[in-house]
Coordinates of C-alpha atoms and ligand atoms in Angstrom, one line a residue:
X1 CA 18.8 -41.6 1.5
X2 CA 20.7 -41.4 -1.5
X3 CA 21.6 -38.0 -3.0
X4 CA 18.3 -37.2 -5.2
X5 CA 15.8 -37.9 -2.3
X6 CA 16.7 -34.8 -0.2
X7 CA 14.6 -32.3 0.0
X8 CA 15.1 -28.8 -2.0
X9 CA 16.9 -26.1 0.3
X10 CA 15.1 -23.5 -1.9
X11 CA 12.1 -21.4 0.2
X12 CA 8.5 -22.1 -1.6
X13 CA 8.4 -20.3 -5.0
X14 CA 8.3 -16.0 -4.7
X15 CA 8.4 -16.1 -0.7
X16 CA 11.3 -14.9 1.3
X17 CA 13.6 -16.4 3.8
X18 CA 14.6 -13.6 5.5
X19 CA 18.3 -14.2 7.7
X20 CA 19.5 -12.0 10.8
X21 CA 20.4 -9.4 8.1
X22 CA 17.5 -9.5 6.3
X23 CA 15.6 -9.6 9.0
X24 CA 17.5 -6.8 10.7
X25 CA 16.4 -4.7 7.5
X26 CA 12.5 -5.4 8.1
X27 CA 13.0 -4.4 11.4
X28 CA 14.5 -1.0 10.9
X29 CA 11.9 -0.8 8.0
X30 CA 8.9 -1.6 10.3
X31 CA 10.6 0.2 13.3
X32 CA 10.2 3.5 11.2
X33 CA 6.9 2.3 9.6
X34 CA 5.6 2.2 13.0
X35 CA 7.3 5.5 15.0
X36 CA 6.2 8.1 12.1
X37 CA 2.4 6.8 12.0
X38 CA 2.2 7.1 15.9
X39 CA 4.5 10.0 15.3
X40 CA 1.6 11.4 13.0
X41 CA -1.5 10.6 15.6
X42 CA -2.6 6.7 14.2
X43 CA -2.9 3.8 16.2
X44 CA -1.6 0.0 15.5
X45 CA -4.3 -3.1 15.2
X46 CA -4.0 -6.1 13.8
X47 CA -5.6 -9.0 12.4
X48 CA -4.9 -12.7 11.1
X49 CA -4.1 -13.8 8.1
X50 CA -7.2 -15.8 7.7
X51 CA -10.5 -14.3 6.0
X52 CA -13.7 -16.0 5.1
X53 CA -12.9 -15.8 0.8
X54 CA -16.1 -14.0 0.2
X55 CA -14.8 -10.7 1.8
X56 CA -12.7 -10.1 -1.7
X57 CA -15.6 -12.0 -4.0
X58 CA -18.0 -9.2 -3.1
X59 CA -18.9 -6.9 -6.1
X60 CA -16.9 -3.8 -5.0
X61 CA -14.7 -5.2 -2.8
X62 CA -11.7 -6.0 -4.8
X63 CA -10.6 -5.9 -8.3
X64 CA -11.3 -9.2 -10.3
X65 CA -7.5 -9.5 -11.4
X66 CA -6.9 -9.8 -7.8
X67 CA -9.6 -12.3 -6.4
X68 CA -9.8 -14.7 -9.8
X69 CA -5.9 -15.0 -10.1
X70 CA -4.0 -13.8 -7.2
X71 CA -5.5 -14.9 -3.9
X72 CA -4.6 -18.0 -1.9
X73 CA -7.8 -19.4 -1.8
X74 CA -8.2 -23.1 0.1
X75 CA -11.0 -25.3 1.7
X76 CA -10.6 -25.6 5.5
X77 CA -11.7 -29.3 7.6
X78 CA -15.2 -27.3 8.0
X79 CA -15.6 -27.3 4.4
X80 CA -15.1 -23.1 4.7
X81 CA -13.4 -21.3 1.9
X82 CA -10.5 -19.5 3.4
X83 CA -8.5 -17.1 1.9
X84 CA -5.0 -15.8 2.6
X85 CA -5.0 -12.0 3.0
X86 CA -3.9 -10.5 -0.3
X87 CA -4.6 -6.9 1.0
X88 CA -5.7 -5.5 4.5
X89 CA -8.3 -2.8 3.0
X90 CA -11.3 -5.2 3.4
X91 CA -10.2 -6.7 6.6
X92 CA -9.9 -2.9 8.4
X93 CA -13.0 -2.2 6.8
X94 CA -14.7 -5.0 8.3
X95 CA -13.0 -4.5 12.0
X96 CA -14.7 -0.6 11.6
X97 CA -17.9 -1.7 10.7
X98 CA -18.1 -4.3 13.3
X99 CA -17.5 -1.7 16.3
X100 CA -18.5 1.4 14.6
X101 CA -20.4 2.4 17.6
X102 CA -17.5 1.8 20.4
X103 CA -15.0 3.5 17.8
X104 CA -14.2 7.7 18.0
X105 CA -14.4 9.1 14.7
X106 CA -11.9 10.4 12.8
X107 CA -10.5 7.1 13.5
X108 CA -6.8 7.2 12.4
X109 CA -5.4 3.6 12.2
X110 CA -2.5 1.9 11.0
X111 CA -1.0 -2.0 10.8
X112 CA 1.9 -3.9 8.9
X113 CA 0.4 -7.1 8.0
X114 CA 2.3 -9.8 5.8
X115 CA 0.1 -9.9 2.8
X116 CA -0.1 -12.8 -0.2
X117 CA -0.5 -12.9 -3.2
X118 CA -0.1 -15.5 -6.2
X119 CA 1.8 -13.2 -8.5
X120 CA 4.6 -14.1 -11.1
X121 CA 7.6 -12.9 -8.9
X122 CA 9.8 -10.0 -10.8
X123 CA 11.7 -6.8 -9.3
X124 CA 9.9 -5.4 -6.6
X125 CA 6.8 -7.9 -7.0
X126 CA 6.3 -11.3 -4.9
X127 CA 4.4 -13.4 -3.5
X128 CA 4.6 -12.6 -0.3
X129 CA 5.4 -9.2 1.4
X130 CA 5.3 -6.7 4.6
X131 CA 2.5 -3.8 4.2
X132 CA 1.7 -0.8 6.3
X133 CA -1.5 0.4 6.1
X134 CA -1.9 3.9 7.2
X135 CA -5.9 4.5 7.2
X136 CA -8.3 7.5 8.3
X137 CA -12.0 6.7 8.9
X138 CA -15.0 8.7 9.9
X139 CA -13.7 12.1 7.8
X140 CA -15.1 13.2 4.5
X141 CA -12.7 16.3 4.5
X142 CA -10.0 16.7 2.0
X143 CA -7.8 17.4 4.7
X144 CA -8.2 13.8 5.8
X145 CA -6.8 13.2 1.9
X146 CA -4.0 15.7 2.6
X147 CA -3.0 13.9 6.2
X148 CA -2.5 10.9 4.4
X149 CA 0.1 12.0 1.9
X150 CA 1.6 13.9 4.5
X151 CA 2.4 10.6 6.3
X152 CA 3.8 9.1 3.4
X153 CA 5.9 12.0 2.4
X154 CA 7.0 11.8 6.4
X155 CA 7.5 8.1 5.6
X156 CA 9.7 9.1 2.8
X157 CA 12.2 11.3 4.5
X158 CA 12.1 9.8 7.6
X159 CA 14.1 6.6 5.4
X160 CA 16.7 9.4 4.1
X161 CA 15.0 10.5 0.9
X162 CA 15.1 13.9 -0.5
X163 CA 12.1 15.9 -2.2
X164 CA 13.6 15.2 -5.8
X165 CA 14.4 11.0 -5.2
X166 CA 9.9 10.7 -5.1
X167 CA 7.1 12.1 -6.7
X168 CA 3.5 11.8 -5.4
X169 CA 1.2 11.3 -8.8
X170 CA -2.6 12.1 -7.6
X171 CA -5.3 11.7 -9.9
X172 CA -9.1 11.4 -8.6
X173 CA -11.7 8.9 -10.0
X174 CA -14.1 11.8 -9.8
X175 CA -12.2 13.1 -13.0
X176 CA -12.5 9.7 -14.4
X177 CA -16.5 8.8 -13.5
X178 CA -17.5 12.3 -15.2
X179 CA -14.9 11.1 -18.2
X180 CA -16.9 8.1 -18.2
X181 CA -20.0 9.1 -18.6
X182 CA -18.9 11.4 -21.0
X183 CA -18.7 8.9 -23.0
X184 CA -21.3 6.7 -21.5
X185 CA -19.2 3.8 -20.9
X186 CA -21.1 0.6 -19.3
X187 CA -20.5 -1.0 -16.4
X188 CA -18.0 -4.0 -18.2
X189 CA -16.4 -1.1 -20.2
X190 CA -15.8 0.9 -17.2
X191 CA -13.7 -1.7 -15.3
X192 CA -12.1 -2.4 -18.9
X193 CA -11.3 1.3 -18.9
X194 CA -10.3 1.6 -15.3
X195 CA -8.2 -1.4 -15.8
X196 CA -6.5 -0.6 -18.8
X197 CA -5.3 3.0 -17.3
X198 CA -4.3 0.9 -14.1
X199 CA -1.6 -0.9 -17.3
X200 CA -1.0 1.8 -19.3
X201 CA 2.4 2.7 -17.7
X202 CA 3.7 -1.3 -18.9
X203 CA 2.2 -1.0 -22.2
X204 CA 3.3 0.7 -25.3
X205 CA 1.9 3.7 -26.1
X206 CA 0.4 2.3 -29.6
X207 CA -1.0 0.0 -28.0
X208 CA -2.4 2.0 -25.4
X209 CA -4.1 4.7 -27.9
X210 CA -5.3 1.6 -30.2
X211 CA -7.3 -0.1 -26.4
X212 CA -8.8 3.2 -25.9
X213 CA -9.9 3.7 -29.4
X214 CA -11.6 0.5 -29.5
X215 CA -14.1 2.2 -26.2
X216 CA -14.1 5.1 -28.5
X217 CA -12.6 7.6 -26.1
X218 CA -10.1 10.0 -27.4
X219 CA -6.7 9.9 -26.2
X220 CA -6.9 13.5 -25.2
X221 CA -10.0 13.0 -23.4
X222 CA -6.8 11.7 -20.3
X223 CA -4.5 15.2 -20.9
X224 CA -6.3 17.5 -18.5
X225 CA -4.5 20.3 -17.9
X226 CA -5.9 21.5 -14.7
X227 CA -6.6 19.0 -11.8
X228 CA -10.3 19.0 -11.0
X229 CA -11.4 20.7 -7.5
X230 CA -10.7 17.6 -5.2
X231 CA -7.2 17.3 -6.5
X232 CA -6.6 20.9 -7.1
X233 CA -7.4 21.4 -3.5
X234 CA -5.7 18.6 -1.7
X235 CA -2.4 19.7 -3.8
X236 CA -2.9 23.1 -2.2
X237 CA -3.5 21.9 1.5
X238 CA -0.1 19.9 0.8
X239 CA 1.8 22.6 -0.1
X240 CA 0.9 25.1 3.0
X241 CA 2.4 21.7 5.1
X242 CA 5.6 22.1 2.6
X243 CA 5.2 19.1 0.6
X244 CA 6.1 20.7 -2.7
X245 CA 6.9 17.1 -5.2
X246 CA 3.3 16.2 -5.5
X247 CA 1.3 16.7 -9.0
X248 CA -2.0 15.9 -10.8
X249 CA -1.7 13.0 -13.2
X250 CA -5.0 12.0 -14.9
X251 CA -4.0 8.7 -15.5
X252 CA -3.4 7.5 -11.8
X253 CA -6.6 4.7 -11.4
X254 CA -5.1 2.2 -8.6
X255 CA -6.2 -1.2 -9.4
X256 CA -9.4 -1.7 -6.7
X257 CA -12.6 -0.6 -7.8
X258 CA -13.5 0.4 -4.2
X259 CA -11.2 4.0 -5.0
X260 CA -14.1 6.6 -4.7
X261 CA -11.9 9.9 -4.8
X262 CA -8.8 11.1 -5.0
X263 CA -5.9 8.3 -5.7
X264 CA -2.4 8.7 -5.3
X265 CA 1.1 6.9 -6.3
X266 CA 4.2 7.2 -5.0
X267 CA 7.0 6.8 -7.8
X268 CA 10.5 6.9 -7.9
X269 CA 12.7 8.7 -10.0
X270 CA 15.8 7.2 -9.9
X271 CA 16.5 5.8 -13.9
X272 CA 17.6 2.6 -12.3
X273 CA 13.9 1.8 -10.3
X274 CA 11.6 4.4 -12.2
X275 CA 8.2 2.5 -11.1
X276 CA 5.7 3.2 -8.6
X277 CA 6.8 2.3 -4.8
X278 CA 3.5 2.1 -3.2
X279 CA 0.0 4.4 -3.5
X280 CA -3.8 4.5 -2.2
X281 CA -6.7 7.1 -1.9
X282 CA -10.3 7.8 -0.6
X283 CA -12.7 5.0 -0.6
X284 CA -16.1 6.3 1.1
X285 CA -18.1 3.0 -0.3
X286 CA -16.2 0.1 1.3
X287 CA -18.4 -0.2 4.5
X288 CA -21.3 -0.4 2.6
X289 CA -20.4 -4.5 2.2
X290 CA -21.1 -4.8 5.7
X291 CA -24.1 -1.8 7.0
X292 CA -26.3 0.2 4.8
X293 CA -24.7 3.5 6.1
X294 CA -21.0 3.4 5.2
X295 CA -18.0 5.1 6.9
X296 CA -15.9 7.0 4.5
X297 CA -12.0 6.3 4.3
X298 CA -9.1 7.5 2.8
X299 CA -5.5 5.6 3.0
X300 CA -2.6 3.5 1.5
X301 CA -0.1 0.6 1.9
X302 CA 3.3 0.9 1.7
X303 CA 5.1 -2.6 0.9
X304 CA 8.5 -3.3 2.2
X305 CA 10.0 -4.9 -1.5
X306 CA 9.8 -1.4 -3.6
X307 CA 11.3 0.3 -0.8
X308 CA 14.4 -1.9 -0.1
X309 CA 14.9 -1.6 -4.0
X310 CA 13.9 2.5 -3.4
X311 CA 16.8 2.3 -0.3
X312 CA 18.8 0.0 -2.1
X313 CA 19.4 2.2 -5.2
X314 CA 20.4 5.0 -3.4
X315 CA 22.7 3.2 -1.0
X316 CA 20.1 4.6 1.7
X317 CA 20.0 0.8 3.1
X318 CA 20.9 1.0 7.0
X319 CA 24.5 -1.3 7.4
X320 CA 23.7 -5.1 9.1
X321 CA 25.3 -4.3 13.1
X322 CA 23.9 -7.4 15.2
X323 CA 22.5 -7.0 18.5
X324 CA 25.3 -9.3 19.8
X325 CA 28.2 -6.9 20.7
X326 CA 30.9 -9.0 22.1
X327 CA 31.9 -12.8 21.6
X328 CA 33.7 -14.6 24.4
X329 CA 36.3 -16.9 23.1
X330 CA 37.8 -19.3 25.0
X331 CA 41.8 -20.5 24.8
X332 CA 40.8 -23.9 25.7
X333 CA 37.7 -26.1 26.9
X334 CA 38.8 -25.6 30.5
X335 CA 38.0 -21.7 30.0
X336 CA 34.7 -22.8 29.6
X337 CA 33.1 -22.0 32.6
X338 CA 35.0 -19.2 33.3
X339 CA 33.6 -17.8 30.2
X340 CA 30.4 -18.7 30.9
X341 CA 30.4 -16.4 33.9
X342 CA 31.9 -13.4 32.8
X343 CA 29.5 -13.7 30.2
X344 CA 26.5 -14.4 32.5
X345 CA 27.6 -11.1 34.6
X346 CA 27.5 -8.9 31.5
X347 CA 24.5 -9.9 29.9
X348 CA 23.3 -8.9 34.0
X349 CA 24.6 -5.4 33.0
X350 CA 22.7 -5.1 29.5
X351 CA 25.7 -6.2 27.5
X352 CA 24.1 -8.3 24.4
X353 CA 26.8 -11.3 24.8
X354 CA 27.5 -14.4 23.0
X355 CA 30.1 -17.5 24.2
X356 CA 31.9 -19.6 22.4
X357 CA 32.0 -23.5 23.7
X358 CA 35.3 -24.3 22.9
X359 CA 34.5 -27.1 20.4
X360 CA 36.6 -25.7 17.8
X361 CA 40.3 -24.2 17.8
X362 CA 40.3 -20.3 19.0
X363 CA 41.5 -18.7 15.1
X364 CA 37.9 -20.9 14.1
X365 CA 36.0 -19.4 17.0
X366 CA 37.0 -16.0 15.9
X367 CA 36.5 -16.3 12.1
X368 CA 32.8 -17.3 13.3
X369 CA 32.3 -14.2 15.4
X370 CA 33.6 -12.2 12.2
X371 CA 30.8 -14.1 10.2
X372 CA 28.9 -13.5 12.6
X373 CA 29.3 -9.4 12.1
X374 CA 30.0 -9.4 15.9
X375 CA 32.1 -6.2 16.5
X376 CA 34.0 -7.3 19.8
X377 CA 36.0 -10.0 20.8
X378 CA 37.2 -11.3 24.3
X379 CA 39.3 -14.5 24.6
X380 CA 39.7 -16.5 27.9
X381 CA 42.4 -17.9 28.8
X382 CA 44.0 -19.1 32.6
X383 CA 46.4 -15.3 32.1
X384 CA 43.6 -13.6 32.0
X385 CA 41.4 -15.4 34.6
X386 CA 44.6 -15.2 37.1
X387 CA 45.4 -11.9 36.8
X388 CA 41.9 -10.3 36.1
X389 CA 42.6 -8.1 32.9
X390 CA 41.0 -9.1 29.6
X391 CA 41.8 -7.9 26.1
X392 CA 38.4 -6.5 24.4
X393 CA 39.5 -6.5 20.1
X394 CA 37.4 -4.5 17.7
X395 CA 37.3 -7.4 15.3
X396 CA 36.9 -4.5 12.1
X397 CA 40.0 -2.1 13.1
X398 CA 42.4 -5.0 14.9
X399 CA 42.9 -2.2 18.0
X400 CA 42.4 -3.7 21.6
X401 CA 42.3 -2.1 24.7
X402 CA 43.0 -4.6 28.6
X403 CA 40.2 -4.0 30.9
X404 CA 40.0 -5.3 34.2
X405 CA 36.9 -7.4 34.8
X406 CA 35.0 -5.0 36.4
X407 CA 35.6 -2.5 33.7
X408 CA 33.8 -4.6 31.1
X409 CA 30.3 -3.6 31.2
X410 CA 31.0 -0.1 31.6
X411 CA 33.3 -0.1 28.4
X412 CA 30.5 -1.7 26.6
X413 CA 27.5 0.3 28.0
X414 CA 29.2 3.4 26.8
X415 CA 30.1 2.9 23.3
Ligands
HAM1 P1 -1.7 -2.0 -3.7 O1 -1.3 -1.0 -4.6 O2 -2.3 -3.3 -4.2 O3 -2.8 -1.4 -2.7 O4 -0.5 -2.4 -2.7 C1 0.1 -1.4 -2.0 C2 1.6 -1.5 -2.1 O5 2.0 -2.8 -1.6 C3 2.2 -1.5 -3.4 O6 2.3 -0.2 -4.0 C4 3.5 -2.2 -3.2 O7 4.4 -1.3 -2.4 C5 3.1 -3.3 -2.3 N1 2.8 -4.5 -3.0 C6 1.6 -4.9 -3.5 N2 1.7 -6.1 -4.1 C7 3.0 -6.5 -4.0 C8 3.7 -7.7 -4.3 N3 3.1 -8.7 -5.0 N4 5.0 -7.7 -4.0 C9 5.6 -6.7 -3.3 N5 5.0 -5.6 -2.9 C10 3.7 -5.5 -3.2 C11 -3.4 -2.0 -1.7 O8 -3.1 -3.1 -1.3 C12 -4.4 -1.2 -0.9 N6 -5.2 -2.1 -0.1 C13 -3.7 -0.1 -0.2 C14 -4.7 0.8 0.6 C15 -4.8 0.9 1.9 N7 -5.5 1.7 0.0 C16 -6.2 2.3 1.0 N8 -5.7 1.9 2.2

């Protein structure tokens, strides 16, 4: 094959390839994801990707940016359209619905599905990411509202964030239905309206004011002072749990059009990455797609890009340490075996171990175990096989320390 016939090296256009670092950072990220939502009382499910496409098409399900434009939408051999989840809302909605009998109510539930959508890739926006899903079904109670905050304000700190590095914007689409038919906006000029707040932030204000004009509603129609009674109430059962960096902000919408109540958005405050990190809210309607008497819900998803750039601007991001704790080197290809056994007795013991074959030279074998992030080295060599002592290197610090054979696992197991 001549040069230009190889294939690209480059992963599919706003999708990830994630390496043993990268991966290692989705794994502490979906390790704490997961420990402070059992921490907080919910329970993991899951689903597949895969969805019939009608699930977003229905009128309430899902906003129209969303299903016309965003979704990976194909035809399967059945002559089904199938569509690649681009949120896990409607799919959770449809697993309650299906057993709402079997299921206890309130049902607290959470998962961390990949997710897809066919957006233009920018900072903190792809088109594929990792997204937990912390939901409560079955309660009509603000305090089910409040719960929910609280687990992403525990979410928060648990990652190493302070009160002042996040704010929690709530606004309620209570306020903004009576605003509405205030000033009797139709249906179309609702979800224009509900839409254009969803932009305002990425607009400029001129244009802003002049979008609202055209609807004639006044700007100052959006500067409520006071929250209204859902939000003004939830804010209070927040702060008796000490969550004190959470305000009222009329102009919090959320995108979906199955928001029935209160909706909240996380955003940062850092002048580097001053944009919303993730958000949700109460939807009490979303059932209603599949039975006439709908379960209420209240929840939100947290993706993993906004908060490695949150982590990442703050220098919160965890340092890469592999699994693998010690390399075995060998002198020569005759150590091989030799190797291979004292490496087979410490993996035995628990000790995460990785051998080197001897194909290349030992200063090669070491610069890959430093590539490698590997912090230990051992080398075998017939000294050490005859008289039983090994030299165990900290590859970062250069200090060693001889250990007899039978020492090995013991020095490992206790670091
Ligand atoms: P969403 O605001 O569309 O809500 O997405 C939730 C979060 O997922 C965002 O705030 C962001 O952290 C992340 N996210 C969304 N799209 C992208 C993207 N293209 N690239 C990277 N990250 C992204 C929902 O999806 C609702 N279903 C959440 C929910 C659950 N509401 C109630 N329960």
């Amino acid at each position: 094959m001549s040069k230009k016939e190889k294939l690209s090296v480059e992963s599919y256009k706003g999708v990830r390839d994630f390496y043993p670092a990268d991966q290692a950072f989705l794994n502490y990220l979906l390790a704490t994801y997961r420990a402070v939502a059992e921490r907080m009382g919910y329970v993991e499910y899951h689903a597949s990707v895969l969805e019939p496409a009608e699930l977003y098409k229905s009128k309430g399900a899902d906003n129209e940016e969303l299903v016309n434009e965003q979704t990976y939408t194909f035809v399967d051999r059945g002559g089904r359209e199938v569509t690649l989840r681009p949120e896990m809302t409607p799919t959770v909605a449809r697993m309650v619905s299906a057993k709402r009998r079997e299921l206890g109510f309130p049902l607290r539930l959470f998962s961390i599905p990949n997710v897809f959508r066919y957006e233009r890739p920018q900072r903190g926006r792809l088109r594929e990411h990792w997204q937990l899903n912390v939901d409560l079904f079955g309660s009509p109670s603000l305090a089910a509202d409040a719960e929910v905050i609280a687990v992403a304000h525990t979410l928060m700190k648990e990652f190493g964030a302070e009160d002042k590095d996040f704010v929690i914007k709530l606004g309620s689409r209570t306020f903004l239905n009576t605003l509405m038919d205030t000033y009797a906006l139709g249906d179309e000029a609702r979800m224009r309206f509900l839409g254009l707040l969803d932009r305002r932030a990425k607009m400029p204000a001129e244009e802003f004011a002049a979008a609202l004009g055209e609807m004639n509603v006044p700007l100052d129609a959006l500067s409520a002072d006071t929250a209204p009674a859902d939000v003004a109430e939830v804010l209070d059962l927040l702060a008796t749990l000490g969550i004190q960096n959470a305000v009222f902000d009329p102009s919090i919408v959320r995108g979906f059009a199955y928001y029935s109540g209160m909706v909240f958005e996380v955003f940062d405050t850092h002048p580097e990455n001053n944009r919303a990190l993730f958000g949700g809210g109460r939807y009490d309607n979303l059932t209603s797609l599949f039975d006439d008497e709908p379960i209420t819900g209240v929840g939100f998803g947290m993706g993993d890009v906004t908060m490695h750039d949150f982590l990442s601007v703050r220098g919160l991001l965890p340092a890469y340490i592999p699994p693998t704790k010690l390399y075995v080197a060998v002198a020569d290809k005759e150590m091989v075996p030799h190797a291979l056994s004292i490496a087979a007795d410490l993996r035995a013991q628990g000790v995460a171990t990785a051998v080197d074959f001897g194909d290349k030279k030992l200063s090669d074998q070491i610069k890959a175990a430093t590539k490698h992030s590997i912090p230990y080295l051992l080398v075998v060599g017939s000294n050490e096989v005859t008289s039983g002592t090994f030299v165990v290197r900290d590859l970062a610090s250069g200090t060693e320390e001889s250990l007899k054979r039978a020492e090995l696992s013991a020095f490992f197991l206790n670091l």
